[in-house]
mmCIF file of N, CA, C and O in Angstrom:
data_model
loop_
_atom_site.group_PDB
_atom_site.id
_atom_site.type_symbol
_atom_site.label_atom_id
_atom_site.label_comp_id
_atom_site.label_asym_id
_atom_site.label_seq_id
_atom_site.Cartn_x
_atom_site.Cartn_y
_atom_site.Cartn_z
ATOM 1 N N MET A 13 13.394 3.772 -11.090
ATOM 2 C CA MET A 13 12.434 4.733 -11.598
ATOM 3 C C MET A 13 11.141 4.737 -10.784
ATOM 4 O O MET A 13 10.520 5.763 -10.644
ATOM 5 N N LYS A 14 10.753 3.570 -10.277
ATOM 6 C CA LYS A 14 9.491 3.486 -9.549
ATOM 7 C C LYS A 14 9.476 4.401 -8.329
ATOM 8 O O LYS A 14 8.458 4.984 -8.005
ATOM 9 N N LEU A 15 10.604 4.548 -7.668
ATOM 10 C CA LEU A 15 10.651 5.324 -6.435
ATOM 11 C C LEU A 15 11.237 6.721 -6.630
ATOM 12 O O LEU A 15 11.597 7.373 -5.670
ATOM 13 N N THR A 16 11.301 7.177 -7.860
ATOM 14 C CA THR A 16 11.824 8.509 -8.142
ATOM 15 C C THR A 16 10.779 9.556 -7.755
ATOM 16 O O THR A 16 9.615 9.454 -8.124
ATOM 17 N N VAL A 17 11.196 10.551 -7.010
ATOM 18 C CA VAL A 17 10.295 11.631 -6.600
ATOM 19 C C VAL A 17 10.608 12.859 -7.447
ATOM 20 O O VAL A 17 11.754 13.286 -7.528
ATOM 21 N N LEU A 18 9.589 13.409 -8.081
ATOM 22 C CA LEU A 18 9.767 14.619 -8.879
ATOM 23 C C LEU A 18 9.587 15.828 -7.967
ATOM 24 O O LEU A 18 8.474 16.196 -7.598
ATOM 25 N N ARG A 19 10.706 16.418 -7.604
ATOM 26 C CA ARG A 19 10.730 17.523 -6.652
ATOM 27 C C ARG A 19 9.779 18.648 -7.054
ATOM 28 O O ARG A 19 9.082 19.220 -6.226
ATOM 29 N N SER A 20 9.719 18.971 -8.340
ATOM 30 C CA SER A 20 8.884 20.077 -8.798
ATOM 31 C C SER A 20 7.391 19.811 -8.555
ATOM 32 O O SER A 20 6.607 20.748 -8.439
ATOM 33 N N LEU A 21 7.001 18.545 -8.444
ATOM 34 C CA LEU A 21 5.591 18.212 -8.225
ATOM 35 C C LEU A 21 5.208 18.131 -6.748
ATOM 36 O O LEU A 21 4.043 18.309 -6.409
ATOM 37 N N VAL A 22 6.157 17.840 -5.864
ATOM 38 C CA VAL A 22 5.809 17.611 -4.458
ATOM 39 C C VAL A 22 6.184 18.745 -3.517
ATOM 40 O O VAL A 22 5.705 18.778 -2.381
ATOM 41 N N THR A 23 7.009 19.682 -3.955
ATOM 42 C CA THR A 23 7.472 20.740 -3.058
ATOM 43 C C THR A 23 6.303 21.537 -2.487
ATOM 44 O O THR A 23 5.478 22.063 -3.225
ATOM 45 N N GLY A 24 6.213 21.552 -1.155
ATOM 46 C CA GLY A 24 5.196 22.320 -0.451
ATOM 47 C C GLY A 24 3.801 21.728 -0.478
ATOM 48 O O GLY A 24 2.847 22.366 -0.058
ATOM 49 N N LYS A 25 3.655 20.494 -0.947
ATOM 50 C CA LYS A 25 2.325 19.896 -1.080
ATOM 51 C C LYS A 25 2.135 18.732 -0.116
ATOM 52 O O LYS A 25 3.074 18.171 0.421
ATOM 53 N N ARG A 26 0.859 18.391 0.080
ATOM 54 C CA ARG A 26 0.493 17.184 0.815
ATOM 55 C C ARG A 26 0.439 16.055 -0.209
ATOM 56 O O ARG A 26 -0.270 16.149 -1.198
ATOM 57 N N VAL A 27 1.174 14.972 0.031
ATOM 58 C CA VAL A 27 1.327 13.908 -0.953
ATOM 59 C C VAL A 27 0.675 12.627 -0.437
ATOM 60 O O VAL A 27 0.876 12.238 0.712
ATOM 61 N N GLY A 28 -0.100 11.978 -1.298
ATOM 62 C CA GLY A 28 -0.674 10.676 -0.995
ATOM 63 C C GLY A 28 -0.023 9.630 -1.882
ATOM 64 O O GLY A 28 -0.012 9.769 -3.100
ATOM 65 N N VAL A 29 0.539 8.593 -1.271
ATOM 66 C CA VAL A 29 1.176 7.507 -2.009
ATOM 67 C C VAL A 29 0.257 6.299 -1.895
ATOM 68 O O VAL A 29 -0.068 5.858 -0.807
ATOM 69 N N ILE A 30 -0.160 5.771 -3.042
ATOM 70 C CA ILE A 30 -1.086 4.637 -3.064
ATOM 71 C C ILE A 30 -0.326 3.391 -3.487
ATOM 72 O O ILE A 30 0.404 3.391 -4.471
ATOM 73 N N ASP A 31 -0.516 2.315 -2.716
ATOM 74 C CA ASP A 31 0.114 1.039 -3.037
ATOM 75 C C ASP A 31 -0.947 -0.043 -2.948
ATOM 76 O O ASP A 31 -1.996 0.143 -2.344
ATOM 77 N N ASP A 32 -0.671 -1.197 -3.549
ATOM 78 C CA ASP A 32 -1.655 -2.271 -3.559
ATOM 79 C C ASP A 32 -1.404 -3.330 -2.483
ATOM 80 O O ASP A 32 -2.102 -4.325 -2.429
ATOM 81 N N SER A 33 -0.426 -3.113 -1.645
ATOM 82 C CA SER A 33 -0.173 -4.073 -0.578
ATOM 83 C C SER A 33 0.568 -3.383 0.563
ATOM 84 O O SER A 33 1.161 -2.326 0.384
ATOM 85 N N ILE A 34 0.515 -4.000 1.695
ATOM 86 C CA ILE A 34 1.236 -3.463 2.842
ATOM 87 C C ILE A 34 2.642 -4.049 2.806
ATOM 88 O O ILE A 34 2.823 -5.257 2.892
ATOM 89 N N GLY A 35 3.615 -3.186 2.656
ATOM 90 C CA GLY A 35 5.003 -3.641 2.607
ATOM 91 C C GLY A 35 5.638 -3.541 3.969
ATOM 92 O O GLY A 35 4.977 -3.328 4.985
ATOM 93 N N SER A 36 6.911 -3.658 3.995
ATOM 94 C CA SER A 36 7.617 -3.583 5.268
ATOM 95 C C SER A 36 7.693 -2.131 5.747
ATOM 96 O O SER A 36 7.609 -1.195 4.961
ATOM 97 N N ARG A 37 7.836 -1.967 7.043
ATOM 98 C CA ARG A 37 7.937 -0.637 7.627
ATOM 99 C C ARG A 37 9.158 0.104 7.101
ATOM 100 O O ARG A 37 9.118 1.308 6.867
ATOM 101 N N LYS A 38 10.253 -0.615 6.887
ATOM 102 C CA LYS A 38 11.470 0.019 6.393
ATOM 103 C C LYS A 38 11.255 0.627 5.021
ATOM 104 O O LYS A 38 11.764 1.701 4.726
ATOM 105 N N TYR A 39 10.502 -0.052 4.153
ATOM 106 C CA TYR A 39 10.211 0.480 2.817
ATOM 107 C C TYR A 39 9.464 1.804 2.931
ATOM 108 O O TYR A 39 9.833 2.795 2.322
ATOM 109 N N PHE A 40 8.391 1.828 3.722
ATOM 110 C CA PHE A 40 7.595 3.043 3.863
ATOM 111 C C PHE A 40 8.402 4.163 4.501
ATOM 112 O O PHE A 40 8.305 5.312 4.105
ATOM 113 N N GLN A 41 9.198 3.823 5.491
ATOM 114 C CA GLN A 41 10.010 4.829 6.177
ATOM 115 C C GLN A 41 11.028 5.438 5.220
ATOM 116 O O GLN A 41 11.165 6.659 5.137
ATOM 117 N N ARG A 42 11.713 4.601 4.461
ATOM 118 C CA ARG A 42 12.723 5.090 3.520
ATOM 119 C C ARG A 42 12.081 5.945 2.425
ATOM 120 O O ARG A 42 12.576 7.012 2.081
ATOM 121 N N TYR A 43 10.950 5.481 1.913
ATOM 122 C CA TYR A 43 10.292 6.217 0.834
ATOM 123 C C TYR A 43 9.716 7.543 1.336
ATOM 124 O O TYR A 43 9.833 8.569 0.669
ATOM 125 N N SER A 44 9.117 7.547 2.532
ATOM 126 C CA SER A 44 8.554 8.799 3.054
ATOM 127 C C SER A 44 9.658 9.809 3.339
ATOM 128 O O SER A 44 9.479 11.011 3.092
ATOM 129 N N GLU A 45 10.798 9.358 3.824
ATOM 130 C CA GLU A 45 11.928 10.277 4.027
ATOM 131 C C GLU A 45 12.379 10.874 2.698
ATOM 132 O O GLU A 45 12.689 12.068 2.621
ATOM 133 N N ASN A 46 12.387 10.072 1.656
ATOM 134 C CA ASN A 46 12.754 10.544 0.327
ATOM 135 C C ASN A 46 11.772 11.610 -0.170
ATOM 136 O O ASN A 46 12.171 12.631 -0.730
ATOM 137 N N VAL A 47 10.472 11.392 0.067
ATOM 138 C CA VAL A 47 9.454 12.354 -0.353
ATOM 139 C C VAL A 47 9.571 13.637 0.478
ATOM 140 O O VAL A 47 9.500 14.741 -0.054
ATOM 141 N N PHE A 48 9.781 13.498 1.794
ATOM 142 C CA PHE A 48 9.968 14.681 2.641
ATOM 143 C C PHE A 48 11.208 15.468 2.228
ATOM 144 O O PHE A 48 11.190 16.692 2.166
ATOM 145 N N ASP A 49 12.297 14.765 1.944
ATOM 146 C CA ASP A 49 13.530 15.425 1.511
ATOM 147 C C ASP A 49 13.345 16.167 0.195
ATOM 148 O O ASP A 49 14.081 17.097 -0.111
ATOM 149 N N SER A 50 12.354 15.757 -0.587
ATOM 150 C CA SER A 50 12.063 16.426 -1.864
ATOM 151 C C SER A 50 11.174 17.648 -1.670
ATOM 152 O O SER A 50 10.816 18.302 -2.640
ATOM 153 N N GLY A 51 10.775 17.929 -0.428
ATOM 154 C CA GLY A 51 10.046 19.152 -0.140
ATOM 155 C C GLY A 51 8.576 19.001 0.178
ATOM 156 O O GLY A 51 7.864 20.004 0.314
ATOM 157 N N ALA A 52 8.066 17.779 0.308
ATOM 158 C CA ALA A 52 6.653 17.585 0.625
ATOM 159 C C ALA A 52 6.350 18.069 2.041
ATOM 160 O O ALA A 52 7.174 17.938 2.943
ATOM 161 N N LYS A 53 5.159 18.645 2.215
ATOM 162 C CA LYS A 53 4.735 19.130 3.522
ATOM 163 C C LYS A 53 4.204 17.976 4.379
ATOM 164 O O LYS A 53 4.458 17.915 5.571
ATOM 165 N N GLU A 54 3.442 17.059 3.758
ATOM 166 C CA GLU A 54 2.894 15.880 4.435
ATOM 167 C C GLU A 54 2.981 14.692 3.485
ATOM 168 O O GLU A 54 2.926 14.863 2.270
ATOM 169 N N VAL A 55 3.085 13.489 4.060
ATOM 170 C CA VAL A 55 3.080 12.266 3.254
ATOM 171 C C VAL A 55 2.099 11.295 3.893
ATOM 172 O O VAL A 55 2.174 11.018 5.085
ATOM 173 N N HIS A 56 1.168 10.796 3.082
ATOM 174 C CA HIS A 56 0.168 9.835 3.546
ATOM 175 C C HIS A 56 0.261 8.589 2.683
ATOM 176 O O HIS A 56 0.316 8.688 1.461
ATOM 177 N N PHE A 57 0.276 7.416 3.330
ATOM 178 C CA PHE A 57 0.291 6.166 2.592
ATOM 179 C C PHE A 57 -1.098 5.567 2.612
ATOM 180 O O PHE A 57 -1.717 5.430 3.663
ATOM 181 N N LEU A 58 -1.598 5.209 1.445
ATOM 182 C CA LEU A 58 -2.925 4.634 1.290
ATOM 183 C C LEU A 58 -2.763 3.255 0.665
ATOM 184 O O LEU A 58 -2.117 3.115 -0.373
ATOM 185 N N VAL A 59 -3.343 2.248 1.291
ATOM 186 C CA VAL A 59 -3.253 0.891 0.766
ATOM 187 C C VAL A 59 -4.618 0.506 0.228
ATOM 188 O O VAL A 59 -5.619 0.570 0.937
ATOM 189 N N ALA A 60 -4.651 0.140 -1.048
ATOM 190 C CA ALA A 60 -5.911 -0.236 -1.687
ATOM 191 C C ALA A 60 -5.709 -1.518 -2.471
ATOM 192 O O ALA A 60 -4.820 -1.618 -3.303
ATOM 193 N N SER A 61 -6.527 -2.499 -2.179
ATOM 194 C CA SER A 61 -6.472 -3.743 -2.941
ATOM 195 C C SER A 61 -7.867 -4.361 -2.959
ATOM 196 O O SER A 61 -8.704 -4.059 -2.108
ATOM 197 N N ALA A 62 -8.093 -5.193 -3.923
ATOM 198 C CA ALA A 62 -9.395 -5.845 -4.049
ATOM 199 C C ALA A 62 -9.607 -6.808 -2.884
ATOM 200 O O ALA A 62 -8.655 -7.409 -2.390
ATOM 201 N N PRO A 63 -10.862 -6.966 -2.437
ATOM 202 C CA PRO A 63 -11.125 -7.911 -1.349
ATOM 203 C C PRO A 63 -10.893 -9.352 -1.807
ATOM 204 O O PRO A 63 -11.152 -9.699 -2.959
ATOM 205 N N VAL A 64 -10.413 -10.174 -0.893
ATOM 206 C CA VAL A 64 -10.211 -11.591 -1.189
ATOM 207 C C VAL A 64 -11.447 -12.328 -0.696
ATOM 208 O O VAL A 64 -11.684 -12.430 0.502
ATOM 209 N N LYS A 65 -12.262 -12.829 -1.641
ATOM 210 C CA LYS A 65 -13.511 -13.508 -1.280
ATOM 211 C C LYS A 65 -13.421 -15.021 -1.376
ATOM 212 O O LYS A 65 -14.241 -15.727 -0.819
ATOM 213 N N PHE A 66 -12.440 -15.494 -2.123
ATOM 214 C CA PHE A 66 -12.334 -16.931 -2.357
ATOM 215 C C PHE A 66 -10.898 -17.387 -2.111
ATOM 216 O O PHE A 66 -9.962 -16.651 -2.391
ATOM 217 N N PRO A 67 -10.717 -18.599 -1.615
ATOM 218 C CA PRO A 67 -9.363 -19.109 -1.434
ATOM 219 C C PRO A 67 -8.685 -19.339 -2.785
ATOM 220 O O PRO A 67 -9.349 -19.480 -3.803
ATOM 221 N N ASP A 68 -7.385 -19.368 -2.767
ATOM 222 C CA ASP A 68 -6.603 -19.590 -3.978
ATOM 223 C C ASP A 68 -6.243 -21.066 -4.050
ATOM 224 O O ASP A 68 -5.613 -21.605 -3.157
ATOM 225 N N PHE A 69 -6.641 -21.693 -5.135
ATOM 226 C CA PHE A 69 -6.375 -23.128 -5.297
ATOM 227 C C PHE A 69 -5.090 -23.380 -6.079
ATOM 228 O O PHE A 69 -4.796 -24.504 -6.419
ATOM 229 N N TYR A 70 -4.337 -22.313 -6.390
ATOM 230 C CA TYR A 70 -3.156 -22.451 -7.235
ATOM 231 C C TYR A 70 -1.842 -22.243 -6.488
ATOM 232 O O TYR A 70 -0.841 -21.899 -7.080
ATOM 233 N N GLY A 71 -1.830 -22.376 -5.179
ATOM 234 C CA GLY A 71 -0.569 -22.381 -4.474
ATOM 235 C C GLY A 71 -0.380 -21.317 -3.409
ATOM 236 O O GLY A 71 0.489 -21.443 -2.572
ATOM 237 N N ILE A 72 -1.181 -20.248 -3.423
ATOM 238 C CA ILE A 72 -1.045 -19.239 -2.375
ATOM 239 C C ILE A 72 -1.817 -19.725 -1.163
ATOM 240 O O ILE A 72 -2.963 -20.142 -1.268
ATOM 241 N N ASP A 73 -1.179 -19.666 -0.012
ATOM 242 C CA ASP A 73 -1.782 -20.174 1.216
ATOM 243 C C ASP A 73 -2.802 -19.170 1.755
ATOM 244 O O ASP A 73 -2.447 -18.190 2.391
ATOM 245 N N THR A 74 -4.092 -19.413 1.469
ATOM 246 C CA THR A 74 -5.165 -18.555 1.988
ATOM 247 C C THR A 74 -6.104 -19.414 2.828
ATOM 248 O O THR A 74 -6.227 -20.620 2.597
ATOM 249 N N PRO A 75 -6.772 -18.787 3.782
ATOM 250 C CA PRO A 75 -7.698 -19.543 4.626
ATOM 251 C C PRO A 75 -8.901 -20.057 3.827
ATOM 252 O O PRO A 75 -9.131 -19.647 2.698
ATOM 253 N N LYS A 76 -9.669 -20.916 4.457
ATOM 254 C CA LYS A 76 -10.900 -21.394 3.834
ATOM 255 C C LYS A 76 -11.861 -20.213 3.666
ATOM 256 O O LYS A 76 -11.776 -19.219 4.384
ATOM 257 N N GLN A 77 -12.790 -20.357 2.733
ATOM 258 C CA GLN A 77 -13.675 -19.248 2.385
ATOM 259 C C GLN A 77 -14.455 -18.719 3.587
ATOM 260 O O GLN A 77 -14.628 -17.513 3.740
ATOM 261 N N GLU A 78 -14.908 -19.581 4.468
ATOM 262 C CA GLU A 78 -15.699 -19.105 5.610
ATOM 263 C C GLU A 78 -14.881 -18.259 6.593
ATOM 264 O O GLU A 78 -15.430 -17.525 7.411
ATOM 265 N N LYS A 79 -13.554 -18.307 6.496
ATOM 266 C CA LYS A 79 -12.701 -17.511 7.370
ATOM 267 C C LYS A 79 -12.300 -16.162 6.746
ATOM 268 O O LYS A 79 -11.703 -15.322 7.414
ATOM 269 N N LEU A 80 -12.597 -15.965 5.480
ATOM 270 C CA LEU A 80 -12.272 -14.701 4.807
ATOM 271 C C LEU A 80 -13.392 -13.698 5.080
ATOM 272 O O LEU A 80 -14.552 -13.933 4.750
ATOM 273 N N ILE A 81 -13.070 -12.573 5.671
ATOM 274 C CA ILE A 81 -14.077 -11.583 6.061
ATOM 275 C C ILE A 81 -14.881 -11.097 4.872
ATOM 276 O O ILE A 81 -16.103 -10.995 4.928
ATOM 277 N N SER A 82 -14.211 -10.812 3.757
ATOM 278 C CA SER A 82 -14.924 -10.247 2.620
ATOM 279 C C SER A 82 -15.870 -11.237 1.959
ATOM 280 O O SER A 82 -16.787 -10.851 1.244
ATOM 281 N N SER A 83 -15.697 -12.540 2.207
ATOM 282 C CA SER A 83 -16.620 -13.520 1.618
ATOM 283 C C SER A 83 -17.958 -13.521 2.351
ATOM 284 O O SER A 83 -18.956 -13.989 1.815
ATOM 285 N N GLN A 84 -17.983 -12.987 3.569
ATOM 286 C CA GLN A 84 -19.196 -12.947 4.371
ATOM 287 C C GLN A 84 -20.007 -11.667 4.152
ATOM 288 O O GLN A 84 -21.107 -11.537 4.651
ATOM 289 N N ARG A 85 -19.464 -10.718 3.410
ATOM 290 C CA ARG A 85 -20.118 -9.413 3.223
ATOM 291 C C ARG A 85 -20.363 -9.160 1.757
ATOM 292 O O ARG A 85 -19.675 -9.671 0.897
ATOM 293 N N GLN A 86 -21.325 -8.314 1.486
ATOM 294 C CA GLN A 86 -21.670 -7.976 0.082
ATOM 295 C C GLN A 86 -20.722 -6.967 -0.477
ATOM 296 O O GLN A 86 -20.282 -6.052 -0.090
#
């Protein structure tokens, strides 16, 4: 259901797909072909996620805080 394209909504339109992470190229390629096949004129992928300002102490391998770009900026 997550990747279902509603043809009636995308036919002839410019479509923006928003995701919270950068996935594999194959995922984006397969999904964009599906959207194009449903009649979209253009497909744009937008990646939006919160900045990582602090390292994760619970098991995810993140760099030290001074190496995280967003921790150095307001």
